[in-house]
Tab-separated table of C-alpha atoms in Angstrom:
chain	number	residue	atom	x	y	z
B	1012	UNK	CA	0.000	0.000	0.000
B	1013	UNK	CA	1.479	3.559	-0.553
B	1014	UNK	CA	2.509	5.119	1.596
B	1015	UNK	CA	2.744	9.038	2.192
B	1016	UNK	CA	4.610	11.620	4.269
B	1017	UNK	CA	3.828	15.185	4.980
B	1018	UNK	CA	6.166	18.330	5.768
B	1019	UNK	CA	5.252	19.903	8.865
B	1020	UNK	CA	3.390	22.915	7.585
B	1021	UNK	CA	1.146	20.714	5.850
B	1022	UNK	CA	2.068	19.803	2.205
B	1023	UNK	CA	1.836	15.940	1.339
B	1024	UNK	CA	4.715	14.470	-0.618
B	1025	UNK	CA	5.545	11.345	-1.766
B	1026	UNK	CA	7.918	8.799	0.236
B	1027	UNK	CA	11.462	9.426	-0.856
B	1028	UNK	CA	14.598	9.761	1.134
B	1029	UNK	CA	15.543	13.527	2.356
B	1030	UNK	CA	12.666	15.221	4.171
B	1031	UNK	CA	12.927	16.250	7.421
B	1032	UNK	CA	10.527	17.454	9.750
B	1033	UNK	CA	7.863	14.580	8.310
B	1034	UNK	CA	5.447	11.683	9.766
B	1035	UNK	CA	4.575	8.685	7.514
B	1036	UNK	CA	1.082	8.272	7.030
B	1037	UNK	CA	-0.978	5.997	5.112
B	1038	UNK	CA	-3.027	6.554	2.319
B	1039	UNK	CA	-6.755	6.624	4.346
B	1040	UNK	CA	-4.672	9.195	6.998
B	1041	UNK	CA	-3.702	11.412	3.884
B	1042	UNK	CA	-6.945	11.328	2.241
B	1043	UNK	CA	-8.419	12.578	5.432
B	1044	UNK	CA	-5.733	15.047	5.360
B	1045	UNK	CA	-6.106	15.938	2.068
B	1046	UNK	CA	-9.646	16.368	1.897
B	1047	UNK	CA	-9.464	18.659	4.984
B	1048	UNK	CA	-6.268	20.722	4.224
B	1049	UNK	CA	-6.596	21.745	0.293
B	1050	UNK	CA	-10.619	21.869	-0.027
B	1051	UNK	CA	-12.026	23.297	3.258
B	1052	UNK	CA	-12.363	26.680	4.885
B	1053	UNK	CA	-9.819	27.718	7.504
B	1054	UNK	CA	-12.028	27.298	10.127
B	1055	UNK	CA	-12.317	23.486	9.586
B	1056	UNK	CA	-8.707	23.437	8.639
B	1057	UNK	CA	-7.735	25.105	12.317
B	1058	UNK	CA	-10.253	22.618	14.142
B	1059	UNK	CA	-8.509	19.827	12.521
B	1060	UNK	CA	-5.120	20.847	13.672
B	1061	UNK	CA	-6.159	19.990	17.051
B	1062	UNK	CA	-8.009	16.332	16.306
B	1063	UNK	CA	-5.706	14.108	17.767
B	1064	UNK	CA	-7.427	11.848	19.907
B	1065	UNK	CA	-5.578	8.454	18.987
B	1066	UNK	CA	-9.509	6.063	19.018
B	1067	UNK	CA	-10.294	8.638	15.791
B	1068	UNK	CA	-7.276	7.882	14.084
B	1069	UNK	CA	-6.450	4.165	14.903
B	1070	UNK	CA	-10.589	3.564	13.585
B	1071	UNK	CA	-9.148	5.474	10.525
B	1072	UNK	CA	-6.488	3.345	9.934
B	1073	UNK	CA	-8.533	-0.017	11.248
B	1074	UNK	CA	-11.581	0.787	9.415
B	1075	UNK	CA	-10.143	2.861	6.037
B	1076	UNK	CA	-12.262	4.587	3.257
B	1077	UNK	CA	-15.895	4.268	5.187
B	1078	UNK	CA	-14.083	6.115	7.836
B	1079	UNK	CA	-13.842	9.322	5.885
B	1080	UNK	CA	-17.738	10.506	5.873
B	1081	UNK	CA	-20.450	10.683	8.131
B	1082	UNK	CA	-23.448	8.575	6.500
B	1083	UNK	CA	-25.951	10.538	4.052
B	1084	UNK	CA	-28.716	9.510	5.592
B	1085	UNK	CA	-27.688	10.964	9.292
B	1086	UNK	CA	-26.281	14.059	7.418
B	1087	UNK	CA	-29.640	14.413	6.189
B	1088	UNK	CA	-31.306	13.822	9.226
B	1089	UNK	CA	-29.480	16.195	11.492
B	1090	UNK	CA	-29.433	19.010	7.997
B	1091	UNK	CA	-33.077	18.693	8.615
B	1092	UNK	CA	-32.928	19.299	12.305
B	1093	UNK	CA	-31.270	22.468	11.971
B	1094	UNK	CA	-32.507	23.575	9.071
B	1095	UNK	CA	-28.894	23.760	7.160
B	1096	UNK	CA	-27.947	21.624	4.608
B	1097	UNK	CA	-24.909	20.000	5.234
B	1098	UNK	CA	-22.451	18.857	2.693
B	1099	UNK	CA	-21.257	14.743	2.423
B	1100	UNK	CA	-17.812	15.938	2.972
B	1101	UNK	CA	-18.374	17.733	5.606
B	1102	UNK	CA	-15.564	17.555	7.901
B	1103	UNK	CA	-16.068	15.737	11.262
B	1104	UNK	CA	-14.302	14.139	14.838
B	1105	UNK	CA	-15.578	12.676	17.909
B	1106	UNK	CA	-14.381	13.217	21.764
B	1107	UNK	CA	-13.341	16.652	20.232
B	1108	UNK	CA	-12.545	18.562	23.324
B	1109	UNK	CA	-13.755	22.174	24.139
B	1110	UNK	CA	-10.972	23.820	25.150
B	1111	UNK	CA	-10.250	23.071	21.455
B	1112	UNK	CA	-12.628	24.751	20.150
B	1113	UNK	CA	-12.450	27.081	22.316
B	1114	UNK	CA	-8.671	28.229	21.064
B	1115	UNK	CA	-9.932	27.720	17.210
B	1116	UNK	CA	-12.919	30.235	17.577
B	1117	UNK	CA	-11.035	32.523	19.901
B	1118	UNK	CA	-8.534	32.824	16.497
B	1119	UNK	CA	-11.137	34.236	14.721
B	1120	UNK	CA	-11.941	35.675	11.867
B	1121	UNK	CA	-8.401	34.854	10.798
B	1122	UNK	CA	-8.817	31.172	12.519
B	1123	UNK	CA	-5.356	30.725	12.269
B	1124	UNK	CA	-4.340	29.621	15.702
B	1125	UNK	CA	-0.386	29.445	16.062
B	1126	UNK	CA	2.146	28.228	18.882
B	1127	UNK	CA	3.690	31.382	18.230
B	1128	UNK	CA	0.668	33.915	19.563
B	1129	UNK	CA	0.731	36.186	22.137
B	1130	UNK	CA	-0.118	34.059	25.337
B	1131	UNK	CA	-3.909	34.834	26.571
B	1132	UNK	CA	-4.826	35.700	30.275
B	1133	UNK	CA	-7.054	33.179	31.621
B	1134	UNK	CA	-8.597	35.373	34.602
B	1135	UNK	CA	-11.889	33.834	33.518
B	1136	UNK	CA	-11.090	29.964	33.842
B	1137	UNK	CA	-12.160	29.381	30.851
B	1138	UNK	CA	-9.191	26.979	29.842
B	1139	UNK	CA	-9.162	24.096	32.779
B	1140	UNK	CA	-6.765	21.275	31.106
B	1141	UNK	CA	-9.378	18.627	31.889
B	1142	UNK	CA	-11.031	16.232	29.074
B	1143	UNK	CA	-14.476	17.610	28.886
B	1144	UNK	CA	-15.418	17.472	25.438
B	1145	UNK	CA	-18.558	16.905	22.723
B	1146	UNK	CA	-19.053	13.398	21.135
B	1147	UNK	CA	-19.037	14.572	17.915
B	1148	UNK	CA	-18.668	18.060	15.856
B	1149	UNK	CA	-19.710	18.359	12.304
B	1150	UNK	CA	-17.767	21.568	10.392
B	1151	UNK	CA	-18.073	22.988	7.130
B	1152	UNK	CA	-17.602	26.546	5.701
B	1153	UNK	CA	-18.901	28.730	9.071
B	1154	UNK	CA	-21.011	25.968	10.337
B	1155	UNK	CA	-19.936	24.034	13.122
B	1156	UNK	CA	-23.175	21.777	14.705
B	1157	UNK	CA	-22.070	19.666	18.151
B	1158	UNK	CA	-23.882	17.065	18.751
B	1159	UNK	CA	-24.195	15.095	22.169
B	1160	UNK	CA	-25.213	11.593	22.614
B	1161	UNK	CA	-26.699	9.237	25.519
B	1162	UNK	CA	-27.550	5.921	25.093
B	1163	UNK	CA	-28.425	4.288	28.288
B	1164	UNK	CA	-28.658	7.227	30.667
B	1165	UNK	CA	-30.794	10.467	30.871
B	1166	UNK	CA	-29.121	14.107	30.836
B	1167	UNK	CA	-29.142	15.740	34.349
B	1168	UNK	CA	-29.847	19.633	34.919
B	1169	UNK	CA	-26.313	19.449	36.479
B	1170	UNK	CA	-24.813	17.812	33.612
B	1171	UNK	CA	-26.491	20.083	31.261
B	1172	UNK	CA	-25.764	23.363	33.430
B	1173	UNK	CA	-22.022	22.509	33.099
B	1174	UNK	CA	-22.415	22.222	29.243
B	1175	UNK	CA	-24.368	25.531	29.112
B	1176	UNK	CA	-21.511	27.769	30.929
B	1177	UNK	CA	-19.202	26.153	28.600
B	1178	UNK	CA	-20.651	26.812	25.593
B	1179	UNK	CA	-21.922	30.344	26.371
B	1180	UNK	CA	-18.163	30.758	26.842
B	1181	UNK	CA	-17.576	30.137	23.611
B	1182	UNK	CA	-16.800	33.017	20.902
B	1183	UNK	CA	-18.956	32.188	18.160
B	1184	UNK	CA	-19.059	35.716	16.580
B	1185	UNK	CA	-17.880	34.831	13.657
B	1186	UNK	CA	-19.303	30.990	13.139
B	1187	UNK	CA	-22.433	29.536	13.164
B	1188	UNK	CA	-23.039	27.255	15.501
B	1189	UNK	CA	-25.708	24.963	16.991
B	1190	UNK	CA	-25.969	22.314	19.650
B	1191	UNK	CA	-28.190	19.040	18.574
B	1192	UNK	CA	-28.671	15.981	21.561
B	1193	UNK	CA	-29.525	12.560	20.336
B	1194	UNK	CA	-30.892	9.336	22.530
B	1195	UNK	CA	-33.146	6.633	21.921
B	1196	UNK	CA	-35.356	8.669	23.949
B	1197	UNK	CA	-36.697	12.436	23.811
B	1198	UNK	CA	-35.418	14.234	27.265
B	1199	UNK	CA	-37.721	15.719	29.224
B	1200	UNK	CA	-37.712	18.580	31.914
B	1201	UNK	CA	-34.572	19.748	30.638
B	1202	UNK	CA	-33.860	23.463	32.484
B	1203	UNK	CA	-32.731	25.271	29.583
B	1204	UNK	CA	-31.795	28.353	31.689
B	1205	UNK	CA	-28.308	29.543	30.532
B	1206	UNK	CA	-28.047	28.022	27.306
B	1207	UNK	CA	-26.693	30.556	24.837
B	1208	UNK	CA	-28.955	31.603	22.205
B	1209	UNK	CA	-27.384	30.192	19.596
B	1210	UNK	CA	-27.569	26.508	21.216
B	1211	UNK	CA	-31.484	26.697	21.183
B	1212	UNK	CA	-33.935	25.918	18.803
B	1213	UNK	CA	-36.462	28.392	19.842
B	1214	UNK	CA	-35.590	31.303	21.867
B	1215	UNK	CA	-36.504	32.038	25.733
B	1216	UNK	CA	-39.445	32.727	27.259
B	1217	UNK	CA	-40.617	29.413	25.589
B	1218	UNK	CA	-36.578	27.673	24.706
B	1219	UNK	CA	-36.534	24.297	22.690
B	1220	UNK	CA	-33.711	22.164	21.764
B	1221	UNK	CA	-32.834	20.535	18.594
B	1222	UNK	CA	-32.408	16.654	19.070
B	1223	UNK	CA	-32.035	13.406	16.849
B	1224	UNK	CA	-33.359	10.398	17.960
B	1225	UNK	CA	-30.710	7.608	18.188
B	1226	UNK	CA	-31.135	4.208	16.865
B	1227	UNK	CA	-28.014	2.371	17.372
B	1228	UNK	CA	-28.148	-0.699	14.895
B	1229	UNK	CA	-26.391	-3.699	17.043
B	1230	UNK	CA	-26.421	-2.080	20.635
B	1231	UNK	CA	-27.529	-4.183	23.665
B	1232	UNK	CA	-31.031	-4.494	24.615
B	1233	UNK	CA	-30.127	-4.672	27.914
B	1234	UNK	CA	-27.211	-3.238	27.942
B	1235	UNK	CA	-24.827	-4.233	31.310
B	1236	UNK	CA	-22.600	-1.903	33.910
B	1237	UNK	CA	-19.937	-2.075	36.531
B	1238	UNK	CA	-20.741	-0.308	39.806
B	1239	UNK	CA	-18.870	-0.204	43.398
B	1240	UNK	CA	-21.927	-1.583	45.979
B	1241	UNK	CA	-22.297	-1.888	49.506
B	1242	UNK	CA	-22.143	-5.823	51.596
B	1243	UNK	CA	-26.096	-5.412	51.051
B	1244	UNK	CA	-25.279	-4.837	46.932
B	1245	UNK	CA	-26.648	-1.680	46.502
B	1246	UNK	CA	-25.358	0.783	44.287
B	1247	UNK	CA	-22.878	3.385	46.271
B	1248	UNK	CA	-20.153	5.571	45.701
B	1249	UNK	CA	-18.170	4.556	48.630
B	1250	UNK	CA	-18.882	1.122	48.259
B	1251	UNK	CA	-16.013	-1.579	49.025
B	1252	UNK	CA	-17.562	-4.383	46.832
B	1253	UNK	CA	-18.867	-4.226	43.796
B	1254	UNK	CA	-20.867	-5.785	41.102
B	1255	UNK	CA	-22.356	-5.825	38.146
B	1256	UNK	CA	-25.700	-4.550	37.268
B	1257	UNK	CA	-28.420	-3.177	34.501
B	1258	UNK	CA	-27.504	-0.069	33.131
């Protein structure tokens, strides 16, 4: 299989002796690459300069030229959601984090964020160094639509009010953006109090949320968990035994 490498400010060349400052790729990795670098906007092309969560790139390598695109048929589903259509090569990630983000918008309109920029004061807290992140983000042109997923569980106010203060942090003045949940089942009683504007499908006094269903083809119908217990086995965070049980 050929093989390519690629010059650290971006440009793909063929494998021959005499390049430094390279990483061999294969030829899935560089299509990604390709696709991204030479035929996107700069906004997707600074969000991908921060996708490297290894689980994205080791299912591109494991699972090769279906990796590259999201299917149609969700594209069309979630273009119908928010009411944008969304192109088949749109670019995409999961587990992108969004502290990430965060950095890519805050480069805006130039989106051209750089090791070499002035260092930012972070009075604010806005950067934390932790792992919180969206499951997956969908980017094309000025679009960029996150997208957050449960399966087996049910979104909390808490977990939601976290998500809100994050994402009104967020400096989307020169992006669109928009914020789409997906489970098997509609939530309900969701506070939407804080969401940014932008996240909601219609505004306050009466907020509503844009949201996919999720049919996972192959997932457990009872699907099984791990949790600490106490000598009774009942679920508890300070357990000392532990168990497993339905999720």
């Amino acid at each position: 299989m050929s093989r390519y490498r690629l010059f650290h400010d971006g440009w793909p060349v063929t494998d021959h002796a005499g390049f430094s400052h390279c990483v061999e790729i294969s030829y899935a990795h560089y299509e990604l690459f390709r696709t991204t670098y030479f035929m996107t906007s700069r906004l997707v092309k600074a969000l991908a300069l921060f996708n490297r969560k290894e689980r994205f790139w080791l299912l591109s390598e494991a699972v090769g030229e279906a990796f590259q695109k999201l299917s149609p048929d969700y594209l069309a589903s979630l273009s119908k959601e928010i009411g944008v259509s969304i192109p088949e090569d749109a670019w995409w990630a999961f587990d992108y984090h969004f502290e990430w983000l965060y950095a890519v918008l805050f480069s805006s309109p130039a989106f051209n964020p750089s090791p070499g920029d002035a260092i930012k004061t972070n009075s604010e807290k806005l950067i934390r160094s932790n792992q919180e992140d969206m499951d997956l983000i969908v980017a094309f042109d000025d679009v960029i639509v996150i997208v957050e997923a449960k399966l087996s569980t049910s979104w909390s106010n808490k977990q939601t009010a976290s998500k809100a203060r994050r994402l009104s942090a967020l400096p989307t003045a020169h992006a669109r953006c928009f914020y789409v949940l997906t489970s098997p089942v509609r939530p309900t009683k969701l506070n939407m109090d804080g969401w940014p504007e932008w996240a909601l499908r219609t505004p306050l006094p009466h907020p509503s949320f844009y949201w996919l269903p999720l049919k996972p083809q192959g997932a457990p119908q009872k699907p099984l968990m791990v949790s600490k217990c106490d000598h009774e086995g009942n679920r508890s965070r300070e357990g000392t035994y532990w168990n497993v049980f339905d999720a």
